[in-house]
Backbone as a ProteinNet text record, in pm:
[ID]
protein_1_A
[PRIMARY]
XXXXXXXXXXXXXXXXXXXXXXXXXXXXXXXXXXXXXXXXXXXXXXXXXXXXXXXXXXXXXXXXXXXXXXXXXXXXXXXXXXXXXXXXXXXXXXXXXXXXXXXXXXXXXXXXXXXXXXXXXXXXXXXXXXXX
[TERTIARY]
16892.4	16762.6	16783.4	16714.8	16726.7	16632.9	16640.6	16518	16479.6	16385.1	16329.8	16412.8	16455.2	16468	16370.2	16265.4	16180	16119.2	16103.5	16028.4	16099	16295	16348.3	16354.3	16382.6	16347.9	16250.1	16102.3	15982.1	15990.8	16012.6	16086.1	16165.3	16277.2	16386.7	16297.6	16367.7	16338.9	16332.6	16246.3	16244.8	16087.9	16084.7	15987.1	15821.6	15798.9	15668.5	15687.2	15686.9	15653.7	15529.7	15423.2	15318.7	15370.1	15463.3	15469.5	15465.9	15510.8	15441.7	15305.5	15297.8	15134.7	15101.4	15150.2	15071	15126.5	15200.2	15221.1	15092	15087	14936	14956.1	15060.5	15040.5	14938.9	14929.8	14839.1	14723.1	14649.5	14554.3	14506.7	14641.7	14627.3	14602.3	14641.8	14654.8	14494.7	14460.5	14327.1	14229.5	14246.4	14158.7	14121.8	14268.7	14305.7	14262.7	14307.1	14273.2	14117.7	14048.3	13942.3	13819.7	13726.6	13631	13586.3	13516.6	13501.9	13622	13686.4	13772.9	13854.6	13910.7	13933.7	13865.2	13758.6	13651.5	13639.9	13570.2	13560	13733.8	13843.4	13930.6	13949.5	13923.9	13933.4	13848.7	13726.7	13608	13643.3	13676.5	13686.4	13809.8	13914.7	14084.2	14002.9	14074.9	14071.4	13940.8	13838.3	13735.2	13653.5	13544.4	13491.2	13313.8	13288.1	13139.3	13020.3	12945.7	12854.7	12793.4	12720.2	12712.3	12669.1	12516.7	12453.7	12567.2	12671.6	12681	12784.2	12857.2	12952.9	12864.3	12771.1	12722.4	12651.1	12595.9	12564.3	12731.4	12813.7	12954.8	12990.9	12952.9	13008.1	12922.4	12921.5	12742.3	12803	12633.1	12628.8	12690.9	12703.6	12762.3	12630.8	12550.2	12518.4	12486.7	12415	12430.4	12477.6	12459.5	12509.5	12680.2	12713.1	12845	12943	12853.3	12950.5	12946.6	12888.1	12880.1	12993.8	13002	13081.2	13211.3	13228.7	13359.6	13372.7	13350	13365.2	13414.8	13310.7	13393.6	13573	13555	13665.9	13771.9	13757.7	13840.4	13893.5	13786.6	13784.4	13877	13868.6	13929.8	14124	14101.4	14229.3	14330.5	14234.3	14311.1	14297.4	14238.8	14228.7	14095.8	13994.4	13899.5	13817.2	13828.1	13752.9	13605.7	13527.1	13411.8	13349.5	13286.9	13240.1	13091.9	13040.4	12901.3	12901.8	12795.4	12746.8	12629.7	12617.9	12520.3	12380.4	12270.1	12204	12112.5	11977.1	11859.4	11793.6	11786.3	11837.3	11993.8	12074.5	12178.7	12295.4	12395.2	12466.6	12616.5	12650	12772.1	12847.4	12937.5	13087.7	13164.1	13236.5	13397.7	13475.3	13561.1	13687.8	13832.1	13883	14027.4	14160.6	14189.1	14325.8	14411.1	14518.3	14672.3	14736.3	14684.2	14748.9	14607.2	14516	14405.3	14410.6	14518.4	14528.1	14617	14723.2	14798.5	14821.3	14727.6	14683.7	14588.4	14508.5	14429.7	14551.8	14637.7	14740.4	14763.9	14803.4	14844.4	14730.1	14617.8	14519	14485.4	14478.8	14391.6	14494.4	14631.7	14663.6	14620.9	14593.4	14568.1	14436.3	14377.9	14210.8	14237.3	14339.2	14321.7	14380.5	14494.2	14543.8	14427.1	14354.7	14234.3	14153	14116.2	13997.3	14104.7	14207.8	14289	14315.4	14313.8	14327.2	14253.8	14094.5	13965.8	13944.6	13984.1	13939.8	14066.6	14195.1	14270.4	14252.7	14199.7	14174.7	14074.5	13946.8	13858.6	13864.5	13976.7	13988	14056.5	14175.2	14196.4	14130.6	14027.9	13929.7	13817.7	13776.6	13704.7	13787.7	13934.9	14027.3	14019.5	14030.9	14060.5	13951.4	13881.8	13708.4	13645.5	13660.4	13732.9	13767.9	13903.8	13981	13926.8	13857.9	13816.2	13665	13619.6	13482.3	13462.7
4478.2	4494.7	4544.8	4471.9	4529.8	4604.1	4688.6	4768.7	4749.7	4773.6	4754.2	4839.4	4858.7	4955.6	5024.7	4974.6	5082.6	5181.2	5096.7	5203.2	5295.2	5272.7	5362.3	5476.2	5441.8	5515.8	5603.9	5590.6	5606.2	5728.6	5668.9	5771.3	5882.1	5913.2	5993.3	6129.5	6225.5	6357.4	6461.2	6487.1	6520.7	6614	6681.8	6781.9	6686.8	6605.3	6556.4	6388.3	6385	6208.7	6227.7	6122.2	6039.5	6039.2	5996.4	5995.8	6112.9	6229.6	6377.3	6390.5	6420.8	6487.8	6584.1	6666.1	6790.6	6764.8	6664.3	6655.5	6648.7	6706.9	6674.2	6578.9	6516.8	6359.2	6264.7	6316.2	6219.6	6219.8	6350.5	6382	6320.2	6299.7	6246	6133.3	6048	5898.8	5855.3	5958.6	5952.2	5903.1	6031.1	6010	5863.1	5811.5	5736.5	5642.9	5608.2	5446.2	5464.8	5568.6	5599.2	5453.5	5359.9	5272.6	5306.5	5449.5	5466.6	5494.3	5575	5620.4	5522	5377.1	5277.4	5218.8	5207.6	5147.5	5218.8	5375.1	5470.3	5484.5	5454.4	5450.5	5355	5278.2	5117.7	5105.3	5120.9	5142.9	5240	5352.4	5427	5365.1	5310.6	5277.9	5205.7	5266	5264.2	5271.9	5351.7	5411.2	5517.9	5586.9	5674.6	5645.5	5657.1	5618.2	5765.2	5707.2	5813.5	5749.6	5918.8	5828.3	5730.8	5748.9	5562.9	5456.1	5447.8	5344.3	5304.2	5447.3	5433.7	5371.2	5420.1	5385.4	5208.2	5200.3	5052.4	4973.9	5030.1	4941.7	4907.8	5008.4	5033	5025.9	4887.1	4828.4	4858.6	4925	4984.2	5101.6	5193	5316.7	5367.6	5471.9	5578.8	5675.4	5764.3	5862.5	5969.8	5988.9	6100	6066.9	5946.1	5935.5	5922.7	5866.8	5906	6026.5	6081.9	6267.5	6293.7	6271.8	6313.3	6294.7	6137.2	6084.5	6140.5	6129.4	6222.3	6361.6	6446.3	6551.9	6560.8	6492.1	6480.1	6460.3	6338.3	6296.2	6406.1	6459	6558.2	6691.2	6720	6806.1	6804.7	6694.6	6635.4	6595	6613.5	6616.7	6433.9	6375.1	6234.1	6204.7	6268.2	6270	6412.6	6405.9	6471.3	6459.9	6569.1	6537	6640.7	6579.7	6672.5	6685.2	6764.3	6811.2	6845.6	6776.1	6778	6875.9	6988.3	7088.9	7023.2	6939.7	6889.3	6856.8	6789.6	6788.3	6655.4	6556.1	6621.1	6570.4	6689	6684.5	6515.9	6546.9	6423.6	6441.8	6397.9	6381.9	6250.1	6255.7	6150.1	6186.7	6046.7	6093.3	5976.8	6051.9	5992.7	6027.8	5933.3	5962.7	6052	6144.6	6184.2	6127.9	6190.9	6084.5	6082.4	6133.5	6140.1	6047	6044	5936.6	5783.4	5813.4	5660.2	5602.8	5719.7	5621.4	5575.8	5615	5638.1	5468.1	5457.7	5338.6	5213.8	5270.3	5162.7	5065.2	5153.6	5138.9	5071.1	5137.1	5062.8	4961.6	4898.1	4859.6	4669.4	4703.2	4634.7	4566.8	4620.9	4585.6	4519	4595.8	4554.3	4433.8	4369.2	4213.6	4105.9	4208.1	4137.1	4080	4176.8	4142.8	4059.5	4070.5	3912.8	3799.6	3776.9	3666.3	3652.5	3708.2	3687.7	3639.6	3699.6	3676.8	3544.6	3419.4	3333.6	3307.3	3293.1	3286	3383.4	3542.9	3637.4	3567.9	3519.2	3465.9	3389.1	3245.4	3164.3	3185.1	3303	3339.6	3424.4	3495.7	3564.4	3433.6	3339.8	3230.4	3198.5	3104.8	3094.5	3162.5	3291.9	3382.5	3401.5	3392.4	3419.8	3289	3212.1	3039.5	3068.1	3077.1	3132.5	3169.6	3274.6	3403.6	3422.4	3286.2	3283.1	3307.3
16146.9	16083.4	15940.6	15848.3	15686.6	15627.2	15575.4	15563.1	15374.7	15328.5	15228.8	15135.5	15028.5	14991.9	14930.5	14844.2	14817.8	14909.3	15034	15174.7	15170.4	15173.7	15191.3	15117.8	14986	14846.7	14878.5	14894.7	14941.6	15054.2	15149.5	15271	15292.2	15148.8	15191.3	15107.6	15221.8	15202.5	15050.5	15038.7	14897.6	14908.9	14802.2	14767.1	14809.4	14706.5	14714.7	14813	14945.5	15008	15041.5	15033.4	15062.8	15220.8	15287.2	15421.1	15499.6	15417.5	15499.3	15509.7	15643.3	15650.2	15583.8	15554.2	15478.7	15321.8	15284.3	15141.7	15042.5	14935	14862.4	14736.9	14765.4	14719.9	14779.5	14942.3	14996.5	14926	14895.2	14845	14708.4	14614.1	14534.1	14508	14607.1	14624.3	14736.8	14775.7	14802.7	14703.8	14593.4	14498.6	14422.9	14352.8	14291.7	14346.1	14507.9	14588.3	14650.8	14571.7	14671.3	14620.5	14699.5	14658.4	14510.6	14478.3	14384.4	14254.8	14318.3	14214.8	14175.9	14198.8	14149.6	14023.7	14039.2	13934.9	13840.8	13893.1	13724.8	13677.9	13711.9	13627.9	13642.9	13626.3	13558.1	13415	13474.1	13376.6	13248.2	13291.9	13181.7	13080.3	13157	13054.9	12918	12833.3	12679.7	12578.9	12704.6	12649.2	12668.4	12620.7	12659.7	12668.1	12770.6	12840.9	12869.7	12833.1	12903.8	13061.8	13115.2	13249.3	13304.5	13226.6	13292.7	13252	13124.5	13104	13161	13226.8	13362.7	13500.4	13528.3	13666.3	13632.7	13488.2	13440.1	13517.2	13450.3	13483.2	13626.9	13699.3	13817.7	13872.3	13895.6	13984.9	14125.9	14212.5	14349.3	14351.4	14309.6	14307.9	14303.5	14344.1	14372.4	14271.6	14207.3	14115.8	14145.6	14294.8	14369.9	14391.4	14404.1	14428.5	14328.3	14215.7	14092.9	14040.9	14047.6	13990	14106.6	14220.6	14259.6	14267.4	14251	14207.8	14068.2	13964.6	13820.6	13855.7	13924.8	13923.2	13972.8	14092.6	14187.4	14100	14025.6	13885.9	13770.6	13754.2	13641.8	13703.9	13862.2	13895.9	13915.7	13961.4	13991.7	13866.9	13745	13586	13503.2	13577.9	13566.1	13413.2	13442.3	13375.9	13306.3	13131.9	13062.9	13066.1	13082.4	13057.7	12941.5	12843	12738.2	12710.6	12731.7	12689.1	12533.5	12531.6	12361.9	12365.5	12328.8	12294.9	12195.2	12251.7	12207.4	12306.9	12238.3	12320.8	12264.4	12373.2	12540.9	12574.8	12682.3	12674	12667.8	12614.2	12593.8	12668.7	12781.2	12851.4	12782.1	12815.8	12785.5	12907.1	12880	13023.1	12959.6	12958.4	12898.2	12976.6	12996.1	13080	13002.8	13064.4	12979.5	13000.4	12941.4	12930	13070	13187.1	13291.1	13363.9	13342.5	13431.9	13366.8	13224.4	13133.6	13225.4	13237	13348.5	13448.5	13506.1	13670.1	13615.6	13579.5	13558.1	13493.3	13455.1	13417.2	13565.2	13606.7	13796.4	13836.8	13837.6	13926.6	13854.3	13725.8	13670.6	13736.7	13703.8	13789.8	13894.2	14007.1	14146.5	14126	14040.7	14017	14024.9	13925	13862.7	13943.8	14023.9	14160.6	14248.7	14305.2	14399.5	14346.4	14198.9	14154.8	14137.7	14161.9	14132.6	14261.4	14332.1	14481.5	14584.7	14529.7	14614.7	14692.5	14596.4	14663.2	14885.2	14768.4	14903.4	15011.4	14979.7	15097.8	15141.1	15069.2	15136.2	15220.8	15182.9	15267.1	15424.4	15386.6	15529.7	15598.8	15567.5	15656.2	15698.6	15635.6	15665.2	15818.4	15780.6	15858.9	16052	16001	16091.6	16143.9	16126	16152	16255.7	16189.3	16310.9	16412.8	16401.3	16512.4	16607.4	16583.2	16635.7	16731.2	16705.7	16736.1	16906.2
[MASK]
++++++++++++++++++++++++++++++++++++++++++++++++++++++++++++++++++++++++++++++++++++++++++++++++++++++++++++++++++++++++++++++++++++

């Protein structure tokens, strides 16, 4: 049997693995792969938005769920948010150099999955056949 090497890589014992349960990488990789948290760092890479024009971007999201994905972001070091002392108040969110690169990563996959859509489609069509 041959084993991958990145799995293995991935796998061997060391301070921070994703494959420990109590590691808080998991946590991190929560955030990052979370439905929302994909999009607002996508959305945000190589700009800075205020919120409607984040939640405009990020069609079906929730206002409640992006305030909450933002914070989550903002906590986790991914996303700046700046209040402008003015009336009536003015928010921004802008990614720091550690949520730029975190959206580098995802922004990736993003483009994987719309270049992909049609063939996943066709094998869930497929499978769905099958399956009847």
């Amino acid at each position: 049997m041959t084993t991958d090497p990145q799995i293995t890589s991935l796998s061997a014992p060391r301070e921070f693995s994703v494959f420990s349960a109590q590691c808080p990488s998991r946590s991190i990789l929560d955030r990052i792969t979370s439905r929302w948290g994909v999009l607002v760092l996508a959305a945000l890479r190589g700009r800075v938005l205020r919120f409607s024009e984040l939640r405009r971007t990020v069609e079906g999201v929730s206002e409640k769920m992006l305030a909450q994905t933002l914070q989550t972001l903002e906590r986790e070091g991914f996303v700046r948010r700046t209040a402008y002392p003015v009336v009536p108040p003015r928010v921004e969110y802008a990614l720091t150099p550690l949520g730029e690169e975190a959206a580098g990563l995802v922004v990736g996959f993003v483009q994987w999955a719309e270049q992909k859509a049609p063939e996943v489609l066709r094998a869930r069509a497929d499978y769905d056949a099958r399956h009847r």
